[in-house]
Amino acid sequence: SAVGRGPEVPFRSEAYRISAIARGKELRLTLSALDPAAAIPPQDLVFRFGMSGSFRLCPAAELPRHAHLRFLTRESPQRALCFVDPRRFGSWRLGDAWQPERGPCVVSEYQAFRENVLKNLDDRAFDKPICEVLLNQKYFNGIGNYLRAEILYRLKIPPFEKARTVLEALKDQEQERRKDLSLTLSKKVKLKQENPDLLELCHTVPMEVIMAEKQLFDPEQSDDYAAFKNWLQCYLVPGMSSLRDRSGRTIWFQGEPGPMAPKGEPRKTLRKKSPQLKADPEAPSPKVTPHALKQRRGAAANPPKAEEKEEEKEEEAEGPRKGRARGRRKATAAPALPEPEVPLRRSRRTSARRGKGETGSP
């Protein structure tokens, strides 16, 4: 699209196949021409979805808003496979290379992911609280904010416990299991199923979401989104506590935060809607003073920070520095600016000039 931030895709073919493979928070598409005689080399694209990116198949004549990249079919009526990203935190780049600083995928490369974590526990990254380390894509490629909250909640692990303390215990347990000759393979599997550890939940909890429903995250599908909210046990759930970690991201939890918690009391989530009183049609309209009008405009220009805005910042923090800067500028410019306050006298003079046929500046 004209407003898409991604690079132009140089691939051109009358008939081609699209195949895909995922790794953590990235997805690689491969475009391959169907006619071998055309001698068109395949084209790879690697996508990151940000907070709101997704693919949708729809009629080409009814493209959704923010469809930044489109793959058209040859059928009639024509359809389009669109990369849709309303918030524009997503991106794509040419080539087949994954981001170099991302470790093995928690879903598709579980054993490699587990070994990568346990063999690198002497890394200074594990000096941080476990809730912060779970977002480190070098070791936990695919874990995001809601997943870390759900994983820690199920295991009753305080989010601000030191990561090395939590993970070294897993390493010791694994060594003990290997030494125990009385445990058969079936018993080991049963133990894992009944008492999964943190690394195992980093695999199984995302799999629950993937297997639940294809369109689980689509807010436009109210039933699907409701199903996802019902699946959540901790993240944004009423009664849970929340704190911001040192990166400015919000972690949701229950119970004590842990020894490495930042200063400040945890806040509880309250999602009760305040009752709205019906307006009396015969009641006189309240008098709006210039001071009250200015306060209203100021409130419109600086709305309270909702959780979605918090999540947007979190997703920006994960990308490259240049992308983050662009995202911040865009986020700042996005809200409609209030009209400037115009003194009463100046307004009257402007009206008088316009009455004489003069044109004021917009």
Coordinates of C-alpha atoms in Angstrom, one line a residue:
S1 CA 0.0 0.0 0.0
A2 CA 1.0 3.6 -0.4
V3 CA 1.4 4.1 3.4
G4 CA 3.1 0.7 4.1
R5 CA 6.5 1.0 5.8
G6 CA 7.9 -2.3 4.5
P7 CA 10.2 -2.5 1.4
E8 CA 8.9 -3.2 -2.1
V9 CA 8.7 -6.9 -2.9
P10 CA 10.5 -7.4 -6.2
F11 CA 8.9 -10.8 -6.9
R12 CA 6.6 -10.9 -10.0
S13 CA 4.8 -14.1 -11.3
E14 CA 1.5 -14.9 -12.9
A15 CA 1.1 -18.0 -10.8
Y16 CA 3.0 -18.8 -7.6
R17 CA 2.7 -20.6 -4.3
I18 CA 3.0 -19.1 -0.9
S19 CA 4.4 -21.3 1.9
A20 CA 5.1 -20.3 5.5
I21 CA 7.1 -21.3 8.6
A22 CA 7.1 -19.7 12.0
R23 CA 9.9 -19.3 14.5
G24 CA 9.1 -17.6 17.8
K25 CA 7.6 -14.2 17.0
E26 CA 8.6 -14.2 13.4
L27 CA 7.0 -15.7 10.3
R28 CA 8.8 -16.5 7.0
L29 CA 6.9 -16.5 3.7
T30 CA 8.4 -18.1 0.6
L31 CA 7.0 -17.1 -2.8
S32 CA 7.7 -19.7 -5.5
A33 CA 6.7 -19.5 -9.2
L34 CA 4.7 -22.5 -10.4
D35 CA 6.2 -22.4 -13.9
P36 CA 9.7 -23.9 -13.8
A37 CA 10.4 -22.6 -17.3
A38 CA 9.9 -19.0 -16.1
A39 CA 13.2 -19.3 -14.2
I40 CA 12.0 -16.9 -11.5
P41 CA 14.0 -17.3 -8.2
P42 CA 11.9 -17.7 -5.0
Q43 CA 11.5 -14.7 -2.8
D44 CA 11.5 -14.9 1.0
L45 CA 9.9 -12.4 3.4
V46 CA 10.3 -12.4 7.2
F47 CA 7.4 -10.8 9.1
R48 CA 7.1 -9.5 12.6
F49 CA 3.5 -8.9 13.7
G50 CA 3.8 -6.3 16.5
M51 CA 0.7 -5.8 18.6
S52 CA -2.0 -6.0 15.8
G53 CA -0.5 -7.6 12.7
S54 CA -2.3 -10.5 11.0
F55 CA -3.1 -12.1 7.7
R56 CA -6.6 -12.1 6.2
L57 CA -8.0 -13.6 3.1
C58 CA -10.8 -11.3 1.7
P59 CA -12.4 -10.2 -1.6
A60 CA -10.0 -7.9 -3.5
A61 CA -12.8 -5.4 -4.0
E62 CA -13.3 -5.2 -0.2
L63 CA -9.8 -4.7 1.2
P64 CA -9.7 -4.1 5.0
R65 CA -8.2 -0.9 6.3
H66 CA -4.5 -1.0 6.9
A67 CA -3.8 -3.8 4.4
H68 CA -0.2 -2.9 3.9
L69 CA 0.8 -5.9 1.7
R70 CA -1.5 -7.9 -0.7
F71 CA -1.1 -11.1 -2.6
L72 CA -3.8 -11.4 -5.3
T73 CA -5.4 -14.6 -6.6
R74 CA -6.3 -15.3 -10.2
E75 CA -9.8 -16.5 -9.6
S76 CA -13.0 -14.5 -10.3
P77 CA -14.0 -12.7 -8.3
Q78 CA -10.5 -12.0 -7.2
R79 CA -9.4 -12.4 -3.6
A80 CA -6.4 -10.9 -1.7
L81 CA -4.3 -12.4 1.1
C82 CA -3.5 -9.2 3.1
F83 CA -1.0 -8.4 5.8
V84 CA -3.1 -6.1 8.0
D85 CA -1.5 -4.0 10.7
P86 CA -3.6 -1.1 12.2
R87 CA -1.0 0.0 14.6
R88 CA 1.9 -0.4 12.2
F89 CA 4.2 -2.0 14.8
G90 CA 4.6 -5.0 12.5
S91 CA 7.2 -5.1 9.7
W92 CA 8.6 -7.3 6.9
R93 CA 12.0 -7.5 5.4
L94 CA 13.4 -9.3 2.3
G95 CA 15.4 -12.5 2.7
D96 CA 15.1 -15.7 4.7
A97 CA 17.3 -14.7 7.7
W98 CA 15.7 -14.7 11.1
Q99 CA 16.8 -12.0 13.5
P100 CA 20.2 -13.0 14.8
E101 CA 19.6 -12.2 18.4
R102 CA 16.6 -14.5 18.7
G103 CA 17.1 -18.0 20.3
P104 CA 15.4 -21.2 19.5
C105 CA 11.6 -21.1 19.3
V106 CA 9.7 -22.1 22.4
V107 CA 7.1 -23.9 20.3
S108 CA 8.8 -25.5 17.3
E109 CA 12.3 -26.0 18.8
Y110 CA 11.5 -26.9 22.4
Q111 CA 14.5 -29.1 23.1
A112 CA 17.0 -26.6 21.6
F113 CA 15.2 -23.8 23.5
R114 CA 15.5 -25.7 26.8
E115 CA 19.2 -26.5 26.4
N116 CA 20.0 -23.0 25.3
V117 CA 18.5 -21.7 28.6
L118 CA 20.0 -24.2 31.0
K119 CA 23.5 -24.2 29.5
N120 CA 23.8 -20.3 29.7
L121 CA 22.6 -19.7 33.3
D122 CA 25.9 -18.0 34.0
D123 CA 25.0 -15.2 31.6
R124 CA 24.4 -11.9 33.4
A125 CA 21.0 -11.7 31.8
F126 CA 19.8 -14.2 34.5
D127 CA 20.7 -11.8 37.2
K128 CA 17.4 -10.0 36.5
P129 CA 14.0 -11.0 37.9
I130 CA 12.4 -13.9 36.2
C131 CA 9.5 -11.8 34.8
E132 CA 12.0 -9.6 32.9
V133 CA 14.1 -12.5 31.6
L134 CA 11.0 -14.2 30.2
L135 CA 10.8 -11.4 27.7
N136 CA 14.4 -11.8 26.6
Q137 CA 14.0 -13.1 23.0
K138 CA 17.6 -14.4 23.0
Y139 CA 16.5 -17.1 25.4
F140 CA 12.7 -17.1 25.3
N141 CA 11.9 -16.5 21.7
G142 CA 8.1 -16.3 21.4
I143 CA 7.2 -15.4 25.0
G144 CA 5.3 -12.1 25.4
N145 CA 3.8 -10.1 28.2
Y146 CA 0.5 -12.0 28.6
L147 CA 2.3 -15.4 28.3
R148 CA 4.8 -14.6 31.0
A149 CA 2.0 -13.6 33.4
E150 CA 0.1 -16.9 32.7
I151 CA 3.2 -19.1 33.1
L152 CA 4.4 -17.6 36.4
Y153 CA 0.8 -17.6 37.8
R154 CA 0.3 -21.3 37.1
L155 CA 3.5 -22.2 38.9
K156 CA 3.0 -19.6 41.7
I157 CA 6.4 -18.2 41.1
P158 CA 6.8 -14.6 42.3
P159 CA 7.6 -12.5 39.2
F160 CA 10.5 -10.6 40.9
E161 CA 12.3 -13.7 42.1
K162 CA 15.8 -13.9 40.6
A163 CA 15.8 -15.8 37.4
R164 CA 18.9 -17.8 38.1
T165 CA 17.5 -19.0 41.4
V166 CA 14.4 -20.3 39.6
L167 CA 16.1 -21.9 36.7
E168 CA 19.0 -23.5 38.6
A169 CA 16.5 -25.4 40.6
L170 CA 15.2 -26.9 37.3
K171 CA 18.7 -27.8 36.3
D172 CA 19.2 -29.7 39.6
Q173 CA 15.9 -31.5 39.2
E174 CA 16.8 -32.6 35.7
Q175 CA 20.1 -34.0 36.8
E176 CA 18.4 -35.9 39.6
R177 CA 15.8 -37.5 37.2
R178 CA 18.6 -38.7 34.9
K179 CA 20.4 -40.3 37.9
D180 CA 17.3 -42.0 39.1
L181 CA 17.4 -45.4 37.4
S182 CA 14.1 -46.5 38.8
L183 CA 12.3 -44.0 36.6
T184 CA 11.2 -45.5 33.3
L185 CA 10.5 -43.3 30.2
S186 CA 6.7 -43.5 30.8
K187 CA 7.1 -42.4 34.4
K188 CA 9.3 -39.5 33.4
V189 CA 6.7 -38.4 30.9
K190 CA 3.9 -38.7 33.5
L191 CA 5.9 -36.6 36.0
K192 CA 6.3 -33.9 33.4
Q193 CA 2.6 -33.9 32.5
E194 CA 1.6 -33.8 36.2
N195 CA 4.3 -31.4 37.4
P196 CA 5.5 -29.3 34.4
D197 CA 8.3 -26.9 35.1
L198 CA 8.7 -23.3 33.9
L199 CA 10.5 -24.2 30.7
E200 CA 7.9 -26.9 29.8
L201 CA 5.1 -24.3 30.4
C202 CA 6.9 -21.9 28.0
H203 CA 6.1 -24.6 25.4
T204 CA 2.7 -25.9 26.4
V205 CA 1.0 -22.6 27.3
P206 CA 1.6 -21.0 23.9
M207 CA 0.5 -24.3 22.3
E208 CA -2.9 -24.1 24.2
V209 CA -3.5 -20.7 22.5
I210 CA -2.4 -21.9 19.1
M211 CA -4.6 -25.0 19.2
A212 CA -7.6 -23.2 20.7
E213 CA -8.8 -21.3 17.7
K214 CA -7.3 -19.7 14.6
Q215 CA -8.7 -16.3 15.0
L216 CA -8.5 -16.1 18.8
F217 CA -6.7 -12.8 18.8
D218 CA -9.0 -10.9 16.4
P219 CA -10.8 -8.1 18.4
E220 CA -13.2 -7.6 15.5
Q221 CA -14.5 -11.1 16.1
S222 CA -16.2 -10.5 19.5
D223 CA -16.9 -14.2 20.2
D224 CA -13.3 -15.2 19.5
Y225 CA -11.9 -12.4 21.6
A226 CA -14.2 -13.3 24.4
A227 CA -13.0 -16.9 24.2
F228 CA -9.4 -15.6 24.6
K229 CA -10.3 -13.4 27.6
N230 CA -12.0 -16.4 29.2
W231 CA -8.8 -18.5 28.7
L232 CA -6.7 -15.9 30.6
Q233 CA -6.2 -16.8 34.3
C234 CA -4.0 -13.9 35.4
Y235 CA -3.3 -11.2 32.7
L236 CA -5.7 -8.3 33.0
V237 CA -7.9 -10.5 35.3
P238 CA -9.9 -8.6 38.0
G239 CA -8.4 -9.1 41.4
M240 CA -4.8 -9.6 40.2
S241 CA -2.0 -7.3 41.1
S242 CA 0.3 -5.5 38.8
L243 CA 3.7 -3.8 38.9
R244 CA 6.0 -2.2 36.3
D245 CA 9.3 -3.9 35.8
R246 CA 12.5 -2.0 35.2
S247 CA 11.8 -1.9 31.5
G248 CA 8.5 -0.1 32.1
R249 CA 6.4 -3.1 31.2
T250 CA 3.5 -4.2 33.4
I251 CA 3.6 -7.7 34.9
W252 CA 0.3 -9.2 36.3
F253 CA 0.5 -11.6 39.2
Q254 CA -1.1 -12.9 42.4
G255 CA 0.5 -12.9 45.9
E256 CA 3.9 -11.5 46.8
P257 CA 5.9 -9.9 44.0
G258 CA 9.3 -11.2 45.1
P259 CA 12.6 -9.9 46.6
M260 CA 13.6 -8.0 43.5
A261 CA 10.4 -6.0 43.1
P262 CA 10.6 -2.3 42.4
K263 CA 9.6 0.1 45.1
G264 CA 5.9 0.9 45.4
E265 CA 2.8 -1.1 46.3
P266 CA 1.2 -3.4 43.7
R267 CA -2.0 -2.1 42.3
K268 CA -5.1 -4.3 42.0
T269 CA -7.1 -4.6 38.8
L270 CA -10.6 -3.3 39.1
R271 CA -12.7 -3.7 35.9
K272 CA -16.0 -2.8 37.2
K273 CA -17.9 -0.3 35.1
S274 CA -19.3 2.7 37.0
P275 CA -23.0 3.0 36.7
Q276 CA -24.1 5.6 34.2
L277 CA -27.1 7.8 35.1
K278 CA -29.6 8.7 32.5
A279 CA -29.8 12.3 31.7
D280 CA -32.9 14.2 32.6
P281 CA -34.3 15.7 29.4
E282 CA -35.9 18.6 31.3
A283 CA -32.8 19.5 33.3
P284 CA -31.2 22.7 32.3
S285 CA -27.9 22.5 30.4
P286 CA -24.9 23.2 32.6
K287 CA -23.1 26.5 31.9
V288 CA -19.8 26.0 30.2
T289 CA -17.2 28.5 31.3
P290 CA -14.0 29.2 29.3
H291 CA -12.0 27.6 32.2
A292 CA -14.1 24.4 32.0
L293 CA -13.8 24.3 28.2
K294 CA -10.0 24.6 28.5
Q295 CA -10.0 21.7 31.0
R296 CA -12.1 19.5 28.7
R297 CA -9.8 20.2 25.7
G298 CA -6.7 19.5 27.8
A299 CA -8.3 16.2 28.9
A300 CA -9.0 15.3 25.3
A301 CA -5.5 16.0 24.3
N302 CA -4.0 14.0 27.2
P303 CA -6.2 11.0 27.8
P304 CA -5.4 8.6 30.7
K305 CA -2.9 5.8 29.8
A306 CA -4.9 2.6 29.1
E307 CA -3.4 -0.9 29.1
E308 CA -3.4 -0.9 25.3
K309 CA -1.1 2.1 25.2
E310 CA 1.2 0.3 27.7
E311 CA 1.3 -2.7 25.5
E312 CA 2.1 -0.6 22.4
K313 CA 5.2 0.7 24.2
E314 CA 6.2 -2.8 25.2
E315 CA 6.0 -4.0 21.6
E316 CA 8.0 -0.9 20.4
A317 CA 10.7 -1.7 22.9
E318 CA 11.2 -5.1 21.3
G319 CA 12.1 -3.8 17.8
P320 CA 15.2 -2.1 16.5
R321 CA 16.0 1.3 17.8
K322 CA 15.2 3.1 14.6
G323 CA 11.8 1.5 14.5
R324 CA 11.1 2.5 18.0
A325 CA 11.8 6.1 17.3
R326 CA 9.4 6.1 14.4
G327 CA 6.8 4.4 16.4
R328 CA 7.0 7.0 19.2
R329 CA 6.7 9.8 16.7
K330 CA 3.7 8.2 15.1
A331 CA 2.1 7.5 18.4
T332 CA 2.6 11.1 19.5
A333 CA 1.1 12.5 16.3
A334 CA -1.8 10.1 16.1
P335 CA -4.3 11.7 18.5
A336 CA -6.3 14.5 16.9
L337 CA -5.0 17.8 18.3
P338 CA -7.5 20.1 20.1
E339 CA -8.3 23.4 18.5
P340 CA -6.2 26.2 20.0
E341 CA -7.9 28.5 22.5
V342 CA -9.1 31.7 20.7
P343 CA -9.6 34.8 22.9
L344 CA -13.1 36.1 22.8
R345 CA -12.2 39.5 21.4
R346 CA -10.1 38.1 18.6
S347 CA -13.0 35.8 17.6
R348 CA -15.3 38.8 17.3
R349 CA -12.9 40.8 15.2
T350 CA -12.4 37.8 12.9
S351 CA -16.2 37.4 12.5
A352 CA -16.5 41.1 11.7
R353 CA -13.8 40.9 9.0
R354 CA -15.4 37.8 7.4
G355 CA -18.7 39.7 7.4
K356 CA -17.0 42.3 5.2
G357 CA -15.8 39.7 2.7
E358 CA -12.3 39.2 4.0
T359 CA -11.0 35.6 4.2
G360 CA -9.3 34.5 7.4
S361 CA -6.4 32.0 7.5
P362 CA -7.4 28.4 8.2

